[in-house]
Amino acid sequence: MSAILDRIRKTARSSPQRLLLAEGGDERVLRAADRIRREGLAQVTVVGSPAVVRETARKADLSPGGVTVRDAEATDAVAACDAALRETRGERLAGPDRERYARDPLFQGATMIRRGEADVMVAGATRTTADVLRAALWLVGTAPGVKTVSSFFVMEVPALGSQPERVLFFADCAVMPDPDPSQLADIAISTADSYERLTRGVPHVAFLSFSTRGSAEHPRVDRVREALAIARGRRPDRHFDGELQADAALVPSVAERKAPDSVVAGHANVLVFPDLDSGNIGYKLVQRLAGAGAYGPIIQGLARPVNDLSRGCSAEDIVEVATLACALRAGADAAAGAV
């Protein structure tokens, strides 16, 4: 484990968050809950049917003592979710649909996050990203001043030749298919803030393109340039640069030729991809061909943390995503307290 990821794990342990897991009928989720609890990474509550959780634990030969189960069939849990949905969706949600959602552990978990009864929710082992984001957007909403919900991956890239191991943040690889310049700027700003909160390091953010500093002209390059200008205008305290090709962003010798005056080129630790195609393809290529660890996606831009999982995730993946999400929440709390 890199020093940065070790520090992130220590952050989670030093300030244990109240973590919700909303899929108690899945063995991977219960294995992750048990490990998170044993390693002191969070205080864990599973939302679901107690009978289903017990049976799933029995089949998995688990005895997850110390993990709380919130009964999704309890009258007060259903009523609280129903009231929250009435408040946020009003007449846009028909009565039968509202009743169905009110009995759904995923939406009950989002309600608990909304009400401050928990700090972080992680779901998606058995539910689609659309389901998770619907619950989050309906019941939690976006953070003040943020219009774009996006995501990032923490990429642990192994040493290669003279290049030491390093940790990079890739965004957005999971949520926004085709961001406009303002949305791309939002993604860059959110990810820079996430990098600082999780690593306590200085983010150097590269807006990636197939062009470096005017080497090509195209409307897609213009979009990246406009996003850079917006990001710099909104957050002049951050190190943003672009448009940069990936080699100019990451390799000092290439940066010296292509962007010699840049404080980001050659030293980027946050890579902002121009669209979801390039972001998703990019992280998977680095993961599969370079043997990088890929942790995420971590959702950002919500008023309170609700995070998504891949349905192909392992118990280990759930632990890592939950740890990152909890550490990010702890970092945000620390930043708010320092203001």
PDB file of N, CA and C in Angstrom, residues 50-135:
ATOM      1  N   PRO A  50     -33.824  -7.847   9.048  1.00  0.00           N
ATOM      2  CA  PRO A  50     -32.952  -8.591   9.982  1.00  0.00           C
ATOM      3  C   PRO A  50     -32.922 -10.083   9.676  1.00  0.00           C
ATOM      4  N   ALA A  51     -34.050 -10.662   9.277  1.00  0.00           N
ATOM      5  CA  ALA A  51     -34.088 -12.097   8.980  1.00  0.00           C
ATOM      6  C   ALA A  51     -33.212 -12.420   7.775  1.00  0.00           C
ATOM      7  N   VAL A  52     -33.263 -11.557   6.751  1.00  0.00           N
ATOM      8  CA  VAL A  52     -32.443 -11.770   5.554  1.00  0.00           C
ATOM      9  C   VAL A  52     -30.968 -11.607   5.892  1.00  0.00           C
ATOM     10  N   VAL A  53     -30.645 -10.610   6.695  1.00  0.00           N
ATOM     11  CA  VAL A  53     -29.249 -10.398   7.094  1.00  0.00           C
ATOM     12  C   VAL A  53     -28.729 -11.598   7.877  1.00  0.00           C
ATOM     13  N   ARG A  54     -29.535 -12.105   8.803  1.00  0.00           N
ATOM     14  CA  ARG A  54     -29.112 -13.274   9.600  1.00  0.00           C
ATOM     15  C   ARG A  54     -28.878 -14.491   8.714  1.00  0.00           C
ATOM     16  N   GLU A  55     -29.794 -14.734   7.776  1.00  0.00           N
ATOM     17  CA  GLU A  55     -29.671 -15.893   6.907  1.00  0.00           C
ATOM     18  C   GLU A  55     -28.463 -15.767   5.981  1.00  0.00           C
ATOM     19  N   THR A  56     -28.234 -14.568   5.472  1.00  0.00           N
ATOM     20  CA  THR A  56     -27.070 -14.348   4.601  1.00  0.00           C
ATOM     21  C   THR A  56     -25.776 -14.544   5.386  1.00  0.00           C
ATOM     22  N   ALA A  57     -25.738 -14.045   6.611  1.00  0.00           N
ATOM     23  CA  ALA A  57     -24.559 -14.218   7.465  1.00  0.00           C
ATOM     24  C   ALA A  57     -24.338 -15.693   7.785  1.00  0.00           C
ATOM     25  N   ARG A  58     -25.423 -16.427   8.028  1.00  0.00           N
ATOM     26  CA  ARG A  58     -25.290 -17.853   8.342  1.00  0.00           C
ATOM     27  C   ARG A  58     -24.695 -18.619   7.164  1.00  0.00           C
ATOM     28  N   LYS A  59     -25.203 -18.341   5.972  1.00  0.00           N
ATOM     29  CA  LYS A  59     -24.709 -19.029   4.774  1.00  0.00           C
ATOM     30  C   LYS A  59     -23.241 -18.689   4.511  1.00  0.00           C
ATOM     31  N   ALA A  60     -22.839 -17.468   4.872  1.00  0.00           N
ATOM     32  CA  ALA A  60     -21.452 -17.048   4.656  1.00  0.00           C
ATOM     33  C   ALA A  60     -20.553 -17.423   5.817  1.00  0.00           C
ATOM     34  N   ASP A  61     -21.113 -18.077   6.817  1.00  0.00           N
ATOM     35  CA  ASP A  61     -20.371 -18.468   8.019  1.00  0.00           C
ATOM     36  C   ASP A  61     -19.759 -17.242   8.699  1.00  0.00           C
ATOM     37  N   LEU A  62     -20.588 -16.199   8.832  1.00  0.00           N
ATOM     38  CA  LEU A  62     -20.157 -14.952   9.454  1.00  0.00           C
ATOM     39  C   LEU A  62     -20.934 -14.738  10.744  1.00  0.00           C
ATOM     40  N   SER A  63     -20.297 -14.101  11.681  1.00  0.00           N
ATOM     41  CA  SER A  63     -20.966 -13.671  12.904  1.00  0.00           C
ATOM     42  C   SER A  63     -20.571 -12.221  13.143  1.00  0.00           C
ATOM     43  N   PRO A  64     -21.173 -11.296  12.348  1.00  0.00           N
ATOM     44  CA  PRO A  64     -20.724  -9.903  12.370  1.00  0.00           C
ATOM     45  C   PRO A  64     -21.196  -9.134  13.604  1.00  0.00           C
ATOM     46  N   GLY A  65     -20.686  -9.530  14.766  1.00  0.00           N
ATOM     47  CA  GLY A  65     -21.024  -8.795  15.978  1.00  0.00           C
ATOM     48  C   GLY A  65     -20.505  -7.369  15.894  1.00  0.00           C
ATOM     49  N   GLY A  66     -21.264  -6.461  16.438  1.00  0.00           N
ATOM     50  CA  GLY A  66     -20.866  -5.058  16.383  1.00  0.00           C
ATOM     51  C   GLY A  66     -21.399  -4.317  15.185  1.00  0.00           C
ATOM     52  N   VAL A  67     -21.999  -5.047  14.223  1.00  0.00           N
ATOM     53  CA  VAL A  67     -22.638  -4.416  13.068  1.00  0.00           C
ATOM     54  C   VAL A  67     -24.127  -4.285  13.363  1.00  0.00           C
ATOM     55  N   THR A  68     -24.635  -3.065  13.354  1.00  0.00           N
ATOM     56  CA  THR A  68     -26.053  -2.805  13.642  1.00  0.00           C
ATOM     57  C   THR A  68     -26.893  -3.087  12.403  1.00  0.00           C
ATOM     58  N   VAL A  69     -28.090  -3.627  12.606  1.00  0.00           N
ATOM     59  CA  VAL A  69     -29.035  -3.838  11.509  1.00  0.00           C
ATOM     60  C   VAL A  69     -30.220  -2.919  11.716  1.00  0.00           C
ATOM     61  N   ARG A  70     -30.496  -2.066  10.732  1.00  0.00           N
ATOM     62  CA  ARG A  70     -31.667  -1.183  10.762  1.00  0.00           C
ATOM     63  C   ARG A  70     -32.785  -1.877   9.988  1.00  0.00           C
ATOM     64  N   ASP A  71     -33.861  -2.193  10.652  1.00  0.00           N
ATOM     65  CA  ASP A  71     -34.959  -2.955  10.062  1.00  0.00           C
ATOM     66  C   ASP A  71     -35.710  -2.104   9.036  1.00  0.00           C
ATOM     67  N   ALA A  72     -35.574  -2.481   7.769  1.00  0.00           N
ATOM     68  CA  ALA A  72     -36.230  -1.721   6.698  1.00  0.00           C
ATOM     69  C   ALA A  72     -37.734  -1.921   6.674  1.00  0.00           C
ATOM     70  N   GLU A  73     -38.226  -2.920   7.408  1.00  0.00           N
ATOM     71  CA  GLU A  73     -39.661  -3.177   7.441  1.00  0.00           C
ATOM     72  C   GLU A  73     -40.337  -2.485   8.627  1.00  0.00           C
ATOM     73  N   ALA A  74     -39.551  -1.850   9.484  1.00  0.00           N
ATOM     74  CA  ALA A  74     -40.110  -1.189  10.662  1.00  0.00           C
ATOM     75  C   ALA A  74     -40.986  -0.011  10.245  1.00  0.00           C
ATOM     76  N   THR A  75     -42.069   0.180  10.969  1.00  0.00           N
ATOM     77  CA  THR A  75     -43.031   1.235  10.634  1.00  0.00           C
ATOM     78  C   THR A  75     -42.390   2.612  10.637  1.00  0.00           C
ATOM     79  N   ASP A  76     -41.530   2.897  11.614  1.00  0.00           N
ATOM     80  CA  ASP A  76     -40.930   4.226  11.686  1.00  0.00           C
ATOM     81  C   ASP A  76     -39.953   4.470  10.546  1.00  0.00           C
ATOM     82  N   ALA A  77     -39.248   3.430  10.091  1.00  0.00           N
ATOM     83  CA  ALA A  77     -38.318   3.582   8.979  1.00  0.00           C
ATOM     84  C   ALA A  77     -39.075   3.895   7.686  1.00  0.00           C
ATOM     85  N   VAL A  78     -40.160   3.188   7.458  1.00  0.00           N
ATOM     86  CA  VAL A  78     -40.976   3.423   6.259  1.00  0.00           C
ATOM     87  C   VAL A  78     -41.601   4.808   6.313  1.00  0.00           C
ATOM     88  N   ALA A  79     -42.125   5.187   7.469  1.00  0.00           N
ATOM     89  CA  ALA A  79     -42.777   6.487   7.611  1.00  0.00           C
ATOM     90  C   ALA A  79     -41.791   7.628   7.399  1.00  0.00           C
ATOM     91  N   ALA A  80     -40.575   7.487   7.919  1.00  0.00           N
ATOM     92  CA  ALA A  80     -39.575   8.544   7.763  1.00  0.00           C
ATOM     93  C   ALA A  80     -39.204   8.729   6.299  1.00  0.00           C
ATOM     94  N   CYS A  81     -39.036   7.626   5.580  1.00  0.00           N
ATOM     95  CA  CYS A  81     -38.698   7.715   4.160  1.00  0.00           C
ATOM     96  C   CYS A  81     -39.859   8.292   3.355  1.00  0.00           C
ATOM     97  N   ASP A  82     -41.067   7.874   3.687  1.00  0.00           N
ATOM     98  CA  ASP A  82     -42.249   8.406   3.002  1.00  0.00           C
ATOM     99  C   ASP A  82     -42.344   9.920   3.194  1.00  0.00           C
ATOM    100  N   ALA A  83     -42.116  10.386   4.411  1.00  0.00           N
ATOM    101  CA  ALA A  83     -42.185  11.822   4.680  1.00  0.00           C
ATOM    102  C   ALA A  83     -41.105  12.583   3.916  1.00  0.00           C
ATOM    103  N   ALA A  84     -39.901  12.008   3.845  1.00  0.00           N
ATOM    104  CA  ALA A  84     -38.815  12.667   3.117  1.00  0.00           C
ATOM    105  C   ALA A  84     -39.117  12.746   1.628  1.00  0.00           C
ATOM    106  N   LEU A  85     -39.703  11.687   1.085  1.00  0.00           N
ATOM    107  CA  LEU A  85     -40.059  11.692  -0.332  1.00  0.00           C
ATOM    108  C   LEU A  85     -41.177  12.680  -0.623  1.00  0.00           C
ATOM    109  N   ARG A  86     -42.136  12.812   0.281  1.00  0.00           N
ATOM    110  CA  ARG A  86     -43.183  13.818   0.120  1.00  0.00           C
ATOM    111  C   ARG A  86     -42.573  15.219   0.083  1.00  0.00           C
ATOM    112  N   GLU A  87     -41.573  15.430   0.942  1.00  0.00           N
ATOM    113  CA  GLU A  87     -40.947  16.751   1.041  1.00  0.00           C
ATOM    114  C   GLU A  87     -40.145  17.086  -0.208  1.00  0.00           C
ATOM    115  N   THR A  88     -39.419  16.106  -0.736  1.00  0.00           N
ATOM    116  CA  THR A  88     -38.510  16.398  -1.848  1.00  0.00           C
ATOM    117  C   THR A  88     -39.146  16.223  -3.216  1.00  0.00           C
ATOM    118  N   ARG A  89     -40.089  15.290  -3.349  1.00  0.00           N
ATOM    119  CA  ARG A  89     -40.656  14.996  -4.664  1.00  0.00           C
ATOM    120  C   ARG A  89     -42.075  15.508  -4.836  1.00  0.00           C
ATOM    121  N   GLY A  90     -42.799  15.679  -3.737  1.00  0.00           N
ATOM    122  CA  GLY A  90     -44.145  16.225  -3.818  1.00  0.00           C
ATOM    123  C   GLY A  90     -45.047  15.427  -4.736  1.00  0.00           C
ATOM    124  N   GLU A  91     -45.789  16.149  -5.568  1.00  0.00           N
ATOM    125  CA  GLU A  91     -46.749  15.523  -6.462  1.00  0.00           C
ATOM    126  C   GLU A  91     -46.098  14.850  -7.659  1.00  0.00           C
ATOM    127  N   ARG A  92     -44.790  15.038  -7.820  1.00  0.00           N
ATOM    128  CA  ARG A  92     -44.105  14.394  -8.955  1.00  0.00           C
ATOM    129  C   ARG A  92     -43.999  12.886  -8.764  1.00  0.00           C
ATOM    130  N   LEU A  93     -44.234  12.414  -7.549  1.00  0.00           N
ATOM    131  CA  LEU A  93     -44.138  10.989  -7.256  1.00  0.00           C
ATOM    132  C   LEU A  93     -45.507  10.480  -6.831  1.00  0.00           C
ATOM    133  N   ALA A  94     -46.100   9.606  -7.635  1.00  0.00           N
ATOM    134  CA  ALA A  94     -47.431   9.075  -7.343  1.00  0.00           C
ATOM    135  C   ALA A  94     -47.408   8.237  -6.062  1.00  0.00           C
ATOM    136  N   GLY A  95     -48.565   8.169  -5.391  1.00  0.00           N
ATOM    137  CA  GLY A  95     -48.660   7.475  -4.119  1.00  0.00           C
ATOM    138  C   GLY A  95     -48.113   6.062  -4.124  1.00  0.00           C
ATOM    139  N   PRO A  96     -48.528   5.193  -5.091  1.00  0.00           N
ATOM    140  CA  PRO A  96     -48.001   3.820  -5.102  1.00  0.00           C
ATOM    141  C   PRO A  96     -46.483   3.771  -5.282  1.00  0.00           C
ATOM    142  N   ASP A  97     -45.947   4.656  -6.120  1.00  0.00           N
ATOM    143  CA  ASP A  97     -44.493   4.690  -6.316  1.00  0.00           C
ATOM    144  C   ASP A  97     -43.790   5.147  -5.035  1.00  0.00           C
ATOM    145  N   ARG A  98     -44.371   6.158  -4.386  1.00  0.00           N
ATOM    146  CA  ARG A  98     -43.761   6.643  -3.148  1.00  0.00           C
ATOM    147  C   ARG A  98     -43.753   5.539  -2.090  1.00  0.00           C
ATOM    148  N   GLU A  99     -44.818   4.776  -1.995  1.00  0.00           N
ATOM    149  CA  GLU A  99     -44.871   3.692  -1.018  1.00  0.00           C
ATOM    150  C   GLU A  99     -43.814   2.636  -1.324  1.00  0.00           C
ATOM    151  N   ARG A 100     -43.629   2.339  -2.618  1.00  0.00           N
ATOM    152  CA  ARG A 100     -42.621   1.344  -2.997  1.00  0.00           C
ATOM    153  C   ARG A 100     -41.215   1.832  -2.631  1.00  0.00           C
ATOM    154  N   TYR A 101     -40.918   3.085  -2.950  1.00  0.00           N
ATOM    155  CA  TYR A 101     -39.605   3.623  -2.610  1.00  0.00           C
ATOM    156  C   TYR A 101     -39.407   3.713  -1.094  1.00  0.00           C
ATOM    157  N   ALA A 102     -40.477   4.028  -0.371  1.00  0.00           N
ATOM    158  CA  ALA A 102     -40.363   4.188   1.081  1.00  0.00           C
ATOM    159  C   ALA A 102     -39.995   2.881   1.771  1.00  0.00           C
ATOM    160  N   ARG A 103     -40.277   1.747   1.133  1.00  0.00           N
ATOM    161  CA  ARG A 103     -39.949   0.444   1.706  1.00  0.00           C
ATOM    162  C   ARG A 103     -38.610  -0.100   1.201  1.00  0.00           C
ATOM    163  N   ASP A 104     -37.957   0.672   0.378  1.00  0.00           N
ATOM    164  CA  ASP A 104     -36.696   0.254  -0.249  1.00  0.00           C
ATOM    165  C   ASP A 104     -35.527   0.621   0.672  1.00  0.00           C
ATOM    166  N   PRO A 105     -34.701  -0.349   1.080  1.00  0.00           N
ATOM    167  CA  PRO A 105     -33.570  -0.032   1.961  1.00  0.00           C
ATOM    168  C   PRO A 105     -32.631   1.030   1.403  1.00  0.00           C
ATOM    169  N   LEU A 106     -32.477   1.082   0.096  1.00  0.00           N
ATOM    170  CA  LEU A 106     -31.603   2.086  -0.514  1.00  0.00           C
ATOM    171  C   LEU A 106     -32.130   3.496  -0.246  1.00  0.00           C
ATOM    172  N   PHE A 107     -33.424   3.697  -0.427  1.00  0.00           N
ATOM    173  CA  PHE A 107     -34.013   5.017  -0.211  1.00  0.00           C
ATOM    174  C   PHE A 107     -34.135   5.315   1.282  1.00  0.00           C
ATOM    175  N   GLN A 108     -34.343   4.295   2.089  1.00  0.00           N
ATOM    176  CA  GLN A 108     -34.333   4.517   3.541  1.00  0.00           C
ATOM    177  C   GLN A 108     -32.944   4.954   4.004  1.00  0.00           C
ATOM    178  N   GLY A 109     -31.901   4.347   3.434  1.00  0.00           N
ATOM    179  CA  GLY A 109     -30.544   4.758   3.785  1.00  0.00           C
ATOM    180  C   GLY A 109     -30.280   6.195   3.402  1.00  0.00           C
ATOM    181  N   ALA A 110     -30.721   6.581   2.204  1.00  0.00           N
ATOM    182  CA  ALA A 110     -30.559   7.977   1.775  1.00  0.00           C
ATOM    183  C   ALA A 110     -31.319   8.923   2.691  1.00  0.00           C
ATOM    184  N   THR A 111     -32.471   8.487   3.172  1.00  0.00           N
ATOM    185  CA  THR A 111     -33.233   9.297   4.133  1.00  0.00           C
ATOM    186  C   THR A 111     -32.454   9.485   5.422  1.00  0.00           C
ATOM    187  N   MET A 112     -31.817   8.427   5.904  1.00  0.00           N
ATOM    188  CA  MET A 112     -31.007   8.541   7.119  1.00  0.00           C
ATOM    189  C   MET A 112     -29.837   9.509   6.917  1.00  0.00           C
ATOM    190  N   ILE A 113     -29.227   9.477   5.738  1.00  0.00           N
ATOM    191  CA  ILE A 113     -28.160  10.433   5.436  1.00  0.00           C
ATOM    192  C   ILE A 113     -28.734  11.849   5.447  1.00  0.00           C
ATOM    193  N   ARG A 114     -29.879  12.033   4.823  1.00  0.00           N
ATOM    194  CA  ARG A 114     -30.519  13.344   4.766  1.00  0.00           C
ATOM    195  C   ARG A 114     -30.801  13.885   6.166  1.00  0.00           C
ATOM    196  N   ARG A 115     -31.256  13.007   7.056  1.00  0.00           N
ATOM    197  CA  ARG A 115     -31.655  13.419   8.404  1.00  0.00           C
ATOM    198  C   ARG A 115     -30.476  13.518   9.373  1.00  0.00           C
ATOM    199  N   GLY A 116     -29.270  13.213   8.892  1.00  0.00           N
ATOM    200  CA  GLY A 116     -28.098  13.284   9.751  1.00  0.00           C
ATOM    201  C   GLY A 116     -27.974  12.120  10.709  1.00  0.00           C
ATOM    202  N   GLU A 117     -28.692  11.027  10.439  1.00  0.00           N
ATOM    203  CA  GLU A 117     -28.625   9.847  11.291  1.00  0.00           C
ATOM    204  C   GLU A 117     -27.449   8.934  10.930  1.00  0.00           C
ATOM    205  N   ALA A 118     -26.791   9.236   9.834  1.00  0.00           N
ATOM    206  CA  ALA A 118     -25.585   8.532   9.407  1.00  0.00           C
ATOM    207  C   ALA A 118     -24.757   9.511   8.583  1.00  0.00           C
ATOM    208  N   ASP A 119     -23.484   9.176   8.381  1.00  0.00           N
ATOM    209  CA  ASP A 119     -22.569  10.098   7.710  1.00  0.00           C
ATOM    210  C   ASP A 119     -22.299   9.746   6.252  1.00  0.00           C
ATOM    211  N   VAL A 120     -22.234   8.463   5.941  1.00  0.00           N
ATOM    212  CA  VAL A 120     -21.836   7.989   4.610  1.00  0.00           C
ATOM    213  C   VAL A 120     -22.668   6.763   4.265  1.00  0.00           C
ATOM    214  N   MET A 121     -23.113   6.677   3.013  1.00  0.00           N
ATOM    215  CA  MET A 121     -23.758   5.447   2.543  1.00  0.00           C
ATOM    216  C   MET A 121     -23.017   4.925   1.328  1.00  0.00           C
ATOM    217  N   VAL A 122     -22.837   3.613   1.284  1.00  0.00           N
ATOM    218  CA  VAL A 122     -22.224   2.934   0.146  1.00  0.00           C
ATOM    219  C   VAL A 122     -23.188   1.853  -0.321  1.00  0.00           C
ATOM    220  N   ALA A 123     -23.521   1.869  -1.616  1.00  0.00           N
ATOM    221  CA  ALA A 123     -24.467   0.899  -2.167  1.00  0.00           C
ATOM    222  C   ALA A 123     -24.145   0.678  -3.636  1.00  0.00           C
ATOM    223  N   GLY A 124     -24.765  -0.335  -4.216  1.00  0.00           N
ATOM    224  CA  GLY A 124     -24.565  -0.609  -5.630  1.00  0.00           C
ATOM    225  C   GLY A 124     -24.026  -1.994  -5.919  1.00  0.00           C
ATOM    226  N   ALA A 125     -23.808  -2.808  -4.882  1.00  0.00           N
ATOM    227  CA  ALA A 125     -23.349  -4.173  -5.111  1.00  0.00           C
ATOM    228  C   ALA A 125     -24.396  -4.987  -5.870  1.00  0.00           C
ATOM    229  N   THR A 126     -25.670  -4.666  -5.618  1.00  0.00           N
ATOM    230  CA  THR A 126     -26.760  -5.361  -6.313  1.00  0.00           C
ATOM    231  C   THR A 126     -27.692  -4.391  -7.041  1.00  0.00           C
ATOM    232  N   ARG A 127     -27.441  -3.100  -6.912  1.00  0.00           N
ATOM    233  CA  ARG A 127     -28.310  -2.083  -7.514  1.00  0.00           C
ATOM    234  C   ARG A 127     -27.551  -1.309  -8.579  1.00  0.00           C
ATOM    235  N   THR A 128     -28.271  -0.778  -9.551  1.00  0.00           N
ATOM    236  CA  THR A 128     -27.632  -0.033 -10.630  1.00  0.00           C
ATOM    237  C   THR A 128     -27.169   1.343 -10.143  1.00  0.00           C
ATOM    238  N   THR A 129     -26.237   1.914 -10.893  1.00  0.00           N
ATOM    239  CA  THR A 129     -25.800   3.281 -10.602  1.00  0.00           C
ATOM    240  C   THR A 129     -26.980   4.243 -10.666  1.00  0.00           C
ATOM    241  N   ALA A 130     -27.880   4.014 -11.621  1.00  0.00           N
ATOM    242  CA  ALA A 130     -29.060   4.879 -11.736  1.00  0.00           C
ATOM    243  C   ALA A 130     -29.887   4.850 -10.463  1.00  0.00           C
ATOM    244  N   ASP A 131     -30.069   3.677  -9.878  1.00  0.00           N
ATOM    245  CA  ASP A 131     -30.822   3.558  -8.625  1.00  0.00           C
ATOM    246  C   ASP A 131     -30.145   4.341  -7.503  1.00  0.00           C
ATOM    247  N   VAL A 132     -28.832   4.143  -7.368  1.00  0.00           N
ATOM    248  CA  VAL A 132     -28.100   4.786  -6.278  1.00  0.00           C
ATOM    249  C   VAL A 132     -28.139   6.306  -6.432  1.00  0.00           C
ATOM    250  N   LEU A 133     -27.900   6.793  -7.651  1.00  0.00           N
ATOM    251  CA  LEU A 133     -27.899   8.235  -7.860  1.00  0.00           C
ATOM    252  C   LEU A 133     -29.297   8.827  -7.729  1.00  0.00           C
ATOM    253  N   ARG A 134     -30.322   8.071  -8.115  1.00  0.00           N
ATOM    254  CA  ARG A 134     -31.699   8.567  -7.953  1.00  0.00           C
ATOM    255  C   ARG A 134     -31.999   8.777  -6.467  1.00  0.00           C
ATOM    256  N   ALA A 135     -31.665   7.799  -5.645  1.00  0.00           N
ATOM    257  CA  ALA A 135     -31.889   7.941  -4.205  1.00  0.00           C
ATOM    258  C   ALA A 135     -31.109   9.126  -3.650  1.00  0.00           C
TER     259      ALA A 135
END
